[in-house]
Short mmCIF file of C-alpha atoms in Angstrom, two decimals:
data_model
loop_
_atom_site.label_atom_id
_atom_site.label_comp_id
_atom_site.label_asym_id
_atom_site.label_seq_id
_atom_site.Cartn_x
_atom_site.Cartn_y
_atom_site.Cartn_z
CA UNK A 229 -198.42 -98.48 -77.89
CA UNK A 230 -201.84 -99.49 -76.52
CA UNK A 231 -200.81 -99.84 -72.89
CA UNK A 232 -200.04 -96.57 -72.16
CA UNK A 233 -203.01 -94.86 -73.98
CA UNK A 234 -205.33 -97.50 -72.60
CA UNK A 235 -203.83 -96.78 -69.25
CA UNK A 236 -203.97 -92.87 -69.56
CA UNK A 237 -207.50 -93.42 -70.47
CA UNK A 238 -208.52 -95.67 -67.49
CA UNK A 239 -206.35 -93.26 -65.00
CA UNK A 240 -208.66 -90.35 -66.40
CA UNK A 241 -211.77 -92.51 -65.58
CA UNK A 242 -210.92 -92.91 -62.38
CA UNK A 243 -209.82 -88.85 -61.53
CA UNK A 244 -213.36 -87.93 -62.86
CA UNK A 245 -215.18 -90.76 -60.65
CA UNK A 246 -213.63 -89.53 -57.67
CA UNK A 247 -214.22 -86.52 -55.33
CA UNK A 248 -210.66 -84.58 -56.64
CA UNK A 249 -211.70 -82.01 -58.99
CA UNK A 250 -207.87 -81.21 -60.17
CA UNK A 251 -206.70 -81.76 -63.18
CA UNK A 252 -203.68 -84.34 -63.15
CA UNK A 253 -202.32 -85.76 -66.79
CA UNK A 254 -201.94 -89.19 -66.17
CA UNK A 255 -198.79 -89.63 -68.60
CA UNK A 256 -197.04 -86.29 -70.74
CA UNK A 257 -197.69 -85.96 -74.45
CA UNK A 258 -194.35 -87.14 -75.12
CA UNK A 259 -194.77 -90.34 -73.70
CA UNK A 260 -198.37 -91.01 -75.24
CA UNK A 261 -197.04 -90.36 -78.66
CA UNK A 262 -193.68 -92.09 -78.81
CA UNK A 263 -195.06 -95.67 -78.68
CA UNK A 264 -197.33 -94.50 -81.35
CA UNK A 265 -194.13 -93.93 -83.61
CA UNK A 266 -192.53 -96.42 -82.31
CA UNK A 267 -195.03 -99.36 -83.71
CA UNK A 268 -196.25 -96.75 -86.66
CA UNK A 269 -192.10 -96.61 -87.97
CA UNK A 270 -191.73 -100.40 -87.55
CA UNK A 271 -194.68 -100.87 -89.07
CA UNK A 272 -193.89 -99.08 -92.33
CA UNK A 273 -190.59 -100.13 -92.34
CA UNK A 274 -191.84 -103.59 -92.99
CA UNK A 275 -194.26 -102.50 -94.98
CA UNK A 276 -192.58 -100.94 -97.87
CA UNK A 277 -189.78 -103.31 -98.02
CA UNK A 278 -192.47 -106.05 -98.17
CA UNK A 279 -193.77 -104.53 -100.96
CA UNK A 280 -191.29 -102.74 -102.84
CA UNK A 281 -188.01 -104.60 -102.21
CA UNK A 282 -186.46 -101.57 -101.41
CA UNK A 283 -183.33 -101.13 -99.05
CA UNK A 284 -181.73 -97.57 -97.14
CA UNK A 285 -179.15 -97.31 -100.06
CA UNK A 286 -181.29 -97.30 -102.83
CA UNK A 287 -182.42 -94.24 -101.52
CA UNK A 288 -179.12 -91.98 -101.36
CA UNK A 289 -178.35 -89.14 -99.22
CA UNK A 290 -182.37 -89.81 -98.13
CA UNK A 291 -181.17 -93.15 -96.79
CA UNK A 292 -179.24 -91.05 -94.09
CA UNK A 293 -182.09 -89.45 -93.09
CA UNK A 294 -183.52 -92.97 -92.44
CA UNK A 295 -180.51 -94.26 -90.57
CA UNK A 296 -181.03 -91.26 -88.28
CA UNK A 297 -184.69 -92.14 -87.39
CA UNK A 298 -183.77 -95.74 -86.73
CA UNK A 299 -180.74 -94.69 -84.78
CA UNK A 300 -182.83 -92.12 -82.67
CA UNK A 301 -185.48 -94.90 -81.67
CA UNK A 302 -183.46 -96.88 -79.74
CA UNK A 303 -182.21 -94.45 -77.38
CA UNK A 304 -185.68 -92.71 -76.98
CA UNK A 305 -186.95 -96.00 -76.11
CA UNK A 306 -184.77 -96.15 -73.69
CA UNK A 307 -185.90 -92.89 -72.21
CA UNK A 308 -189.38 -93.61 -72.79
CA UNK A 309 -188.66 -96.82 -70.35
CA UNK A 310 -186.78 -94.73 -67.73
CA UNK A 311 -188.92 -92.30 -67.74
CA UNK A 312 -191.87 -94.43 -65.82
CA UNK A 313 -188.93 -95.01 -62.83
CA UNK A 314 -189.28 -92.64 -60.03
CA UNK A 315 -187.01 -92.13 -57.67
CA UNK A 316 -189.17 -93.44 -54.61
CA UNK A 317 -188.59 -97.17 -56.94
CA UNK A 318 -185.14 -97.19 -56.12
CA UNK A 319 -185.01 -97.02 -52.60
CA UNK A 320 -183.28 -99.80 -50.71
CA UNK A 321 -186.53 -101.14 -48.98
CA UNK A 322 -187.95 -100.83 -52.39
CA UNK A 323 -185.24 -103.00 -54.57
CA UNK A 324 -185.65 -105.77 -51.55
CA UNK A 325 -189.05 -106.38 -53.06
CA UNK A 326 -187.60 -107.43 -56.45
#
């Protein structure tokens, strides 16, 4: 979750320091605040079953709701990783370097 903030941060260092005046975001708000959630909700997770013992089921139809967000995190992690690949990284000149 650091990386990309600190990286966002450095990126808009550098496009102030230099002669371009035109604004460029250096990552979209979606992918500065899913690593956010991502560490926040694994974080609590641990959290409160550390300290209250407590599992999905005891919570009922709420648990659902739970399973959902867990559920959802893998596949936008997914995305989030895909969406730093651009196409001009999977050129055949380019996948010789790997």
């Amino acid at each position: 979750a650091i990386i990309p903030y600190i990286l966002s941060h450095l990126h808009k260092k550098e496009l102030t320091q230099s002669e371009e005046t035109t604004k460029i975001k250096a990552l979209p708000l979606y992918l500065k605040i899913f690593p956010w959630y991502l560490l926040i909700f694994a974080m609590l997770s641990v959290t409160i079953h550390g300290a209250t013992g407590v599992y999905l089921k005891d919570f009922g139809d709420i648990g659902t709701v739970f399973k959902f967000f867990t559920a959802l995190t893998i596949p936008a992690a997914l995305y989030y990783v895909g969406a730093g690949i651009r196409l001009s990284d999977l050129k055949k000149d380019e996948m010789k370097k790997l």
